[in-house]
Coordinates of C-alpha atoms in Angstrom, one line a residue:
Chain A
M861 CA 0.0 0.0 0.0
A862 CA 2.8 2.4 0.9
A863 CA 4.5 1.7 -2.5
Y864 CA 1.3 2.6 -4.4
Q865 CA 0.9 5.9 -2.4
I866 CA 4.5 6.9 -3.1
F867 CA 4.1 6.0 -6.8
S868 CA 0.7 7.7 -7.3
S869 CA 1.7 11.0 -5.6
R870 CA 4.9 11.2 -7.7
V871 CA 2.8 10.7 -10.9
R872 CA 0.3 13.3 -9.8
D873 CA 3.0 15.8 -9.0
N874 CA 4.6 15.3 -12.4
L875 CA 7.8 13.9 -10.8
P876 CA 9.7 11.1 -12.4
V877 CA 9.1 7.7 -11.0
S878 CA 9.6 4.1 -12.1
L879 CA 7.8 0.9 -11.2
A880 CA 9.8 -2.3 -11.4
T881 CA 7.6 -5.4 -11.3
I882 CA 8.7 -9.1 -11.4
I883 CA 6.7 -10.6 -14.3
E884 CA 8.4 -14.0 -14.3
G885 CA 10.5 -16.0 -11.8
P886 CA 10.3 -16.1 -8.0
N887 CA 8.1 -13.5 -6.3
V888 CA 6.0 -12.8 -9.4
G889 CA 4.1 -9.5 -9.0
A890 CA 6.6 -8.1 -6.4
T891 CA 7.0 -4.4 -7.1
L892 CA 9.6 -1.8 -6.3
V893 CA 9.1 2.0 -6.6
V894 CA 12.2 3.8 -7.8
T895 CA 12.9 7.6 -8.2
P896 CA 16.0 9.4 -9.4
E897 CA 17.0 9.4 -5.7
G898 CA 16.9 5.6 -5.4
A899 CA 14.4 2.9 -4.2
Q900 CA 11.5 4.4 -2.3
G901 CA 9.1 1.6 -1.4
G902 CA 8.3 -2.0 -2.0
T903 CA 10.7 -4.9 -2.6
L904 CA 11.4 -7.5 -5.3
G905 CA 12.0 -10.1 -2.6
N906 CA 15.7 -9.9 -1.9
A907 CA 18.3 -7.2 -1.3
D908 CA 20.6 -8.2 -4.2
I909 CA 17.9 -8.0 -6.8
D910 CA 16.5 -4.8 -5.3
R911 CA 19.9 -3.1 -5.5
V912 CA 20.6 -4.1 -9.2
V913 CA 17.1 -3.3 -10.4
T914 CA 17.2 0.1 -8.6
R915 CA 20.4 1.0 -10.4
D916 CA 18.9 -0.1 -13.8
A917 CA 15.5 1.5 -13.2
M918 CA 17.2 4.9 -12.4
G919 CA 19.0 4.6 -15.8
E920 CA 15.8 3.8 -17.7
L921 CA 14.0 6.6 -15.9
E922 CA 16.6 9.1 -17.0
A923 CA 16.1 7.9 -20.6
G924 CA 12.3 7.9 -20.2
R925 CA 12.3 4.2 -21.3
T926 CA 9.9 1.4 -20.5
I927 CA 11.5 -2.1 -20.9
V928 CA 11.7 -5.7 -19.7
R929 CA 15.1 -6.8 -18.3
H930 CA 16.4 -10.2 -17.4
Y931 CA 18.4 -11.1 -14.3
G932 CA 19.7 -14.1 -12.4
P933 CA 18.0 -14.9 -9.1
H934 CA 20.4 -12.6 -7.2
G935 CA 20.4 -9.9 -9.7
E936 CA 23.1 -11.3 -12.0
S937 CA 22.9 -9.4 -15.3
T938 CA 25.8 -10.4 -17.4
P939 CA 24.9 -13.0 -20.1
E940 CA 27.5 -15.6 -18.9
D941 CA 26.0 -15.6 -15.4
L942 CA 22.5 -16.2 -16.8
V943 CA 23.4 -19.5 -18.5
D944 CA 21.7 -22.5 -16.9
T945 CA 20.1 -20.5 -14.2
E946 CA 16.6 -19.5 -13.4
T947 CA 15.9 -16.1 -14.8
V948 CA 13.9 -13.3 -13.3
R949 CA 12.1 -11.0 -15.8
V950 CA 11.4 -7.5 -14.5
F951 CA 9.2 -5.0 -16.2
I952 CA 10.6 -1.5 -15.6
E953 CA 8.0 1.1 -16.4
S954 CA 9.2 4.7 -16.4
F955 CA 6.8 7.6 -15.8
S956 CA 8.4 10.9 -16.9
P957 CA 6.9 14.3 -16.4
P958 CA 4.7 15.5 -19.3
P959 CA 6.5 17.3 -22.1
L960 CA 6.4 21.1 -22.1
M961 CA 4.9 23.4 -24.7
W962 CA 5.5 27.1 -24.4
I963 CA 3.3 29.2 -26.6
F964 CA 4.3 32.9 -27.1
G965 CA 1.5 35.2 -28.1
A966 CA -1.9 35.4 -26.5
V967 CA -4.0 35.2 -29.7
D968 CA -7.0 33.2 -30.9
F969 CA -4.7 30.5 -32.3
T970 CA -3.1 30.2 -28.8
A971 CA -6.4 29.0 -27.2
A972 CA -6.9 26.3 -29.9
L973 CA -3.3 25.2 -29.8
A974 CA -3.3 25.0 -26.0
R975 CA -6.5 22.8 -26.1
V976 CA -5.0 20.4 -28.6
A977 CA -1.7 20.3 -26.8
K978 CA -3.5 19.3 -23.6
V979 CA -5.1 16.4 -25.5
L980 CA -1.6 15.2 -26.3
G981 CA -0.5 15.4 -22.7
Y982 CA 1.6 18.6 -22.8
H983 CA 2.1 20.9 -19.8
V984 CA 1.2 24.2 -21.5
T985 CA 2.5 27.6 -20.7
V986 CA 1.2 30.7 -22.5
C987 CA 3.4 33.7 -22.5
D988 CA 2.8 37.3 -23.6
A989 CA 4.0 40.6 -22.4
R990 CA 0.6 42.3 -22.7
E991 CA -1.2 42.0 -19.4
I992 CA -4.7 42.5 -20.7
F993 CA -4.4 39.6 -23.2
A994 CA -2.3 37.1 -21.2
T995 CA -4.9 36.1 -18.6
K996 CA -5.9 32.8 -17.2
R997 CA -9.5 33.7 -18.0
R998 CA -8.8 33.8 -21.7
F999 CA -6.7 30.6 -21.5
P1000 CA -8.3 28.4 -18.9
M1001 CA -7.0 25.3 -20.6
A1002 CA -3.4 26.4 -20.2
D1003 CA -1.5 25.1 -17.1
E1004 CA 0.1 28.4 -16.7
V1005 CA -0.2 32.0 -18.1
R1006 CA 2.9 34.2 -17.8
V1007 CA 2.9 38.0 -18.4
T1008 CA 6.5 38.5 -19.4
W1009 CA 8.9 39.1 -22.4
P1010 CA 10.5 36.1 -24.0
G1011 CA 14.0 37.1 -22.8
P1012 CA 13.3 36.8 -19.1
M1013 CA 11.2 33.6 -19.6
F1014 CA 14.1 31.8 -21.4
E1015 CA 16.7 33.2 -18.9
E1016 CA 14.6 32.0 -16.0
R1017 CA 13.8 28.5 -17.2
G1018 CA 15.2 27.9 -20.7
T1019 CA 17.3 25.1 -19.3
R1020 CA 14.2 23.1 -18.5
L1021 CA 13.4 22.6 -22.2
G1022 CA 14.6 19.3 -23.8
P1023 CA 14.1 17.2 -26.9
R1024 CA 10.5 16.3 -26.0
D1025 CA 9.5 19.9 -25.6
A1026 CA 8.0 22.4 -28.0
V1027 CA 8.2 26.2 -28.4
C1028 CA 5.5 27.7 -30.6
I1029 CA 5.7 31.4 -31.4
L1030 CA 2.4 32.8 -32.6
T1031 CA 2.9 36.5 -32.0
H1032 CA 3.4 37.8 -35.6
D1033 CA 5.3 40.7 -34.0
P1034 CA 9.0 41.1 -34.7
K1035 CA 9.7 42.7 -31.4
F1036 CA 8.4 39.6 -29.7
D1037 CA 9.2 37.0 -32.3
V1038 CA 12.9 37.7 -32.7
P1039 CA 13.8 37.4 -29.0
A1040 CA 11.6 34.4 -28.7
I1041 CA 13.4 32.6 -31.5
Q1042 CA 16.8 33.7 -30.1
G1043 CA 15.8 32.3 -26.7
A1044 CA 14.4 29.1 -28.1
L1045 CA 17.5 28.4 -30.2
A1046 CA 19.6 28.7 -27.1
T1047 CA 17.7 25.7 -25.5
K1048 CA 17.5 22.0 -26.3
A1049 CA 13.8 22.3 -27.3
G1050 CA 13.0 19.6 -29.8
Y1051 CA 10.6 21.7 -31.8
I1052 CA 10.6 25.4 -32.6
G1053 CA 7.7 26.7 -34.8
V1054 CA 7.0 30.3 -35.8
M1055 CA 3.7 31.5 -37.2
G1056 CA 3.4 33.9 -40.1
S1057 CA 2.8 34.2 -43.9
R1058 CA 5.6 33.4 -46.3
K1059 CA 6.1 37.1 -46.6
T1060 CA 6.4 37.5 -42.9
H1061 CA 8.8 34.5 -42.8
A1062 CA 11.1 36.2 -45.4
K1063 CA 11.2 39.4 -43.5
R1064 CA 11.8 37.6 -40.3
L1065 CA 14.8 35.9 -41.8
E1066 CA 16.2 39.3 -42.5
R1067 CA 15.6 40.4 -38.9
L1068 CA 17.2 37.3 -37.5
A1069 CA 20.2 37.9 -39.7
E1070 CA 20.4 41.4 -38.2
V1071 CA 20.8 39.9 -34.7
G1072 CA 23.4 37.4 -36.0
I1073 CA 21.2 34.3 -36.5
T1074 CA 22.4 33.0 -39.9
A1075 CA 23.9 29.5 -39.2
A1076 CA 22.2 26.9 -41.3
S1077 CA 22.1 24.6 -38.2
D1078 CA 20.0 27.2 -36.3
L1079 CA 17.7 28.1 -39.2
A1080 CA 17.1 24.3 -39.8
R1081 CA 15.6 24.1 -36.3
I1082 CA 13.0 26.7 -37.0
H1083 CA 9.7 25.5 -38.5
S1084 CA 8.4 28.5 -40.2
P1085 CA 5.7 29.1 -41.4
I1086 CA 4.6 26.8 -38.6
G1087 CA 2.5 23.7 -39.3
L1088 CA 1.8 21.1 -41.9
D1089 CA 0.2 22.0 -45.2
L1090 CA -3.3 20.8 -44.5
G1091 CA -5.1 23.7 -46.0
G1092 CA -6.9 24.4 -42.8
R1093 CA -8.0 27.9 -41.9
T1094 CA -9.6 28.0 -38.4
P1095 CA -7.6 28.3 -35.2
E1096 CA -8.5 24.7 -34.4
E1097 CA -7.5 23.4 -37.8
T1098 CA -4.2 25.3 -37.5
A1099 CA -3.6 23.8 -34.1
I1100 CA -4.0 20.3 -35.5
S1101 CA -1.5 21.2 -38.3
I1102 CA 1.0 22.4 -35.7
V1103 CA 0.8 19.4 -33.5
G1104 CA 0.9 17.2 -36.6
E1105 CA 4.1 18.8 -37.5
I1106 CA 5.5 18.3 -34.0
I1107 CA 4.7 14.6 -34.2
A1108 CA 6.2 14.3 -37.7
A1109 CA 9.3 16.2 -36.6
R1110 CA 9.8 13.7 -33.7
T1111 CA 9.3 10.6 -35.8
G1112 CA 11.1 11.9 -38.8
R1113 CA 8.1 11.1 -41.1
E1114 CA 6.9 13.1 -44.1
A1115 CA 3.3 13.2 -42.9
R1116 CA 1.8 11.9 -46.0
S1117 CA -1.4 9.9 -46.1
L1118 CA -0.8 6.2 -45.1
G1119 CA -2.8 5.3 -48.1
A1120 CA -0.2 7.0 -50.3
S1121 CA 2.8 5.2 -48.7
D1122 CA 3.9 1.7 -47.8
G1123 CA 6.0 0.2 -45.1
P1124 CA 5.3 -0.2 -41.4
I1125 CA 2.8 2.1 -39.8
H1126 CA 4.4 2.4 -36.4
Chain B
M291 CA -1.5 4.2 -15.8
R292 CA -1.6 7.9 -15.0
E293 CA -5.3 8.1 -16.2
L294 CA -6.3 5.2 -14.0
L295 CA -5.2 6.6 -10.6
D296 CA -8.4 8.4 -9.7
D297 CA -10.5 5.3 -10.1
I298 CA -7.9 3.0 -8.5
D299 CA -7.9 5.4 -5.5
R300 CA -11.7 5.3 -5.3
W301 CA -11.7 1.5 -5.5
K302 CA -9.0 1.1 -2.9
A303 CA -10.9 3.4 -0.6
A304 CA -14.0 1.3 -1.1
G305 CA -12.0 -1.8 -0.2
K306 CA -12.4 -3.4 -3.6
R307 CA -9.9 -5.9 -4.9
I308 CA -8.2 -4.8 -8.1
A309 CA -6.4 -6.6 -11.0
L310 CA -4.0 -4.5 -13.0
A311 CA -3.1 -5.5 -16.6
R312 CA -0.2 -3.7 -18.3
V313 CA 1.3 -4.2 -21.8
V314 CA 4.9 -5.2 -21.2
D315 CA 6.0 -5.8 -24.8
I316 CA 4.6 -5.7 -28.3
E317 CA 5.8 -7.5 -31.4
G318 CA 5.0 -6.1 -34.8
S319 CA 2.3 -3.6 -35.2
G320 CA 0.3 -2.8 -32.0
P321 CA -2.2 -0.2 -31.2
R322 CA -0.8 0.7 -27.8
G323 CA 2.7 0.6 -26.6
A324 CA 4.3 -0.9 -23.5
G325 CA 2.8 0.7 -20.4
A326 CA -0.8 0.8 -21.7
A327 CA -2.9 -0.3 -18.8
M328 CA -6.3 -1.3 -17.7
A329 CA -7.7 -2.3 -14.3
V330 CA -10.6 -4.5 -13.3
N331 CA -12.2 -4.6 -9.9
E332 CA -13.8 -7.5 -8.2
D333 CA -17.3 -6.3 -9.3
G334 CA -16.1 -6.5 -12.9
E335 CA -15.9 -2.7 -13.4
V336 CA -13.3 -1.8 -16.0
I337 CA -11.1 1.3 -16.6
G338 CA -8.4 2.0 -19.2
S339 CA -7.5 0.0 -22.3
V340 CA -4.6 -2.0 -23.6
S341 CA -5.2 -2.5 -27.3
G342 CA -7.9 -0.2 -28.6
G343 CA -10.6 -2.7 -28.2
C344 CA -9.2 -5.9 -29.7
V345 CA -8.5 -7.9 -26.5
E346 CA -10.1 -6.0 -23.6
S347 CA -12.9 -8.5 -23.0
A348 CA -10.5 -11.4 -22.9
V349 CA -8.3 -9.4 -20.5
V350 CA -11.3 -8.9 -18.2
T351 CA -12.0 -12.7 -18.1
E352 CA -8.3 -13.3 -17.2
A353 CA -8.2 -10.6 -14.6
L354 CA -11.3 -11.9 -12.9
A355 CA -9.8 -15.4 -12.8
I356 CA -6.6 -14.0 -11.3
L357 CA -8.6 -12.1 -8.7
A358 CA -10.6 -15.2 -7.9
G359 CA -7.3 -17.1 -7.3
E360 CA -8.1 -19.5 -10.2
Q361 CA -5.0 -18.3 -12.0
P362 CA -1.6 -16.9 -10.8
S363 CA -0.3 -13.5 -11.8
R364 CA 1.4 -14.0 -15.1
V365 CA 2.2 -12.8 -18.6
V366 CA -0.6 -13.4 -21.1
T367 CA 0.0 -13.2 -24.8
F368 CA -2.5 -12.2 -27.4
G369 CA -2.3 -12.3 -31.1
Y370 CA -1.1 -15.8 -31.9
S371 CA -3.3 -17.3 -34.5
D372 CA -2.3 -20.9 -33.6
D373 CA -4.1 -22.9 -31.0
D374 CA -2.8 -20.9 -28.1
A375 CA -5.2 -20.9 -25.3
F376 CA -5.6 -17.2 -25.3
A377 CA -5.9 -16.8 -29.0
V378 CA -7.7 -13.6 -29.5
G379 CA -6.7 -11.8 -32.7
L380 CA -5.5 -8.3 -33.0
T381 CA -6.9 -6.6 -36.1
C382 CA -3.5 -5.1 -36.7
G383 CA -1.8 -8.5 -36.8
G384 CA 0.6 -7.7 -34.0
I385 CA 1.3 -9.6 -30.8
I386 CA 1.0 -8.1 -27.3
H387 CA 2.3 -9.4 -24.0
L388 CA 0.4 -8.3 -21.0
F389 CA 1.3 -8.8 -17.3
I390 CA -1.8 -9.3 -15.2
Q391 CA -1.6 -9.2 -11.4
P392 CA -3.8 -8.4 -8.4
M393 CA -2.9 -5.0 -7.1
E394 CA -1.4 -5.8 -3.8
W395 CA 1.2 -3.1 -3.6

């Protein structure tokens, strides 16, 4: 019971936690709760195996990976040690905090994008310097609404962004866009998208060049104009095209219809 | 399993026995990945899903048998088309391995 309570409160608080469960071998069903700090509750039945699985679960948790691993009855994990011995199979399930989406610009498209992002499990932050637009009341679906400029936002917590996270810049306003792009490029964010017409995009490239952003490796990270070419018009359709592009960027797919391609679906 | 916690809490508070089924591995094409979970309580109430509808009813049967002590906690495989005792086809043609256990932790 204690193990479940530790586990469920970590998941609810969006803190990383891993569940290691014996699915074959002695003590089937025994469960150990592991966090980046170490084992926190439960046991797999003996101290040796608890120690080895804790070490491995911490590694899997860091990678955000869910996997089945094999051990000898006392936690042996090298293949030679596993010959002719009873094996213990352990399911290590990692629960990572939700990915982050930062949306710059408190506009109509923002509300639709925040809604769709929530469906996909993102923790959504809306950021705009204009106090009358950046309100929780206009964006009740967002997890957080910040009234600030991009610079301070990235300075304060840009290091939190990683490969699973997305920055979507919907402001259309160069005095906001350019620092937001600069800030995003300095992070490890996996996706950076910027809204605007093709004309706006061309002008934006000039402004970025003025502040010294010209490296091909930087420009290649910027998805602009943001979104897939679905031909949609409404904020909701645009939101779907943006998250579609985020998924395709992660999987490296071209986002064609499955009916127009062959090969494995997943 | 994140989405099951509220119901699991409620069931635990009501003293219900619960079986938890989790996808531990998939081979080939599968609708849900490792970690997809469903839970069944002793009254046969079901939450969550593990495959998008292909094998859920068979999982409920297995889960209730495990809760009743008729079967031990174990890995159950779905998707073989041979005479496997748990042969329930997945429309996508993949194979999923589920671990089903009473929730005693």
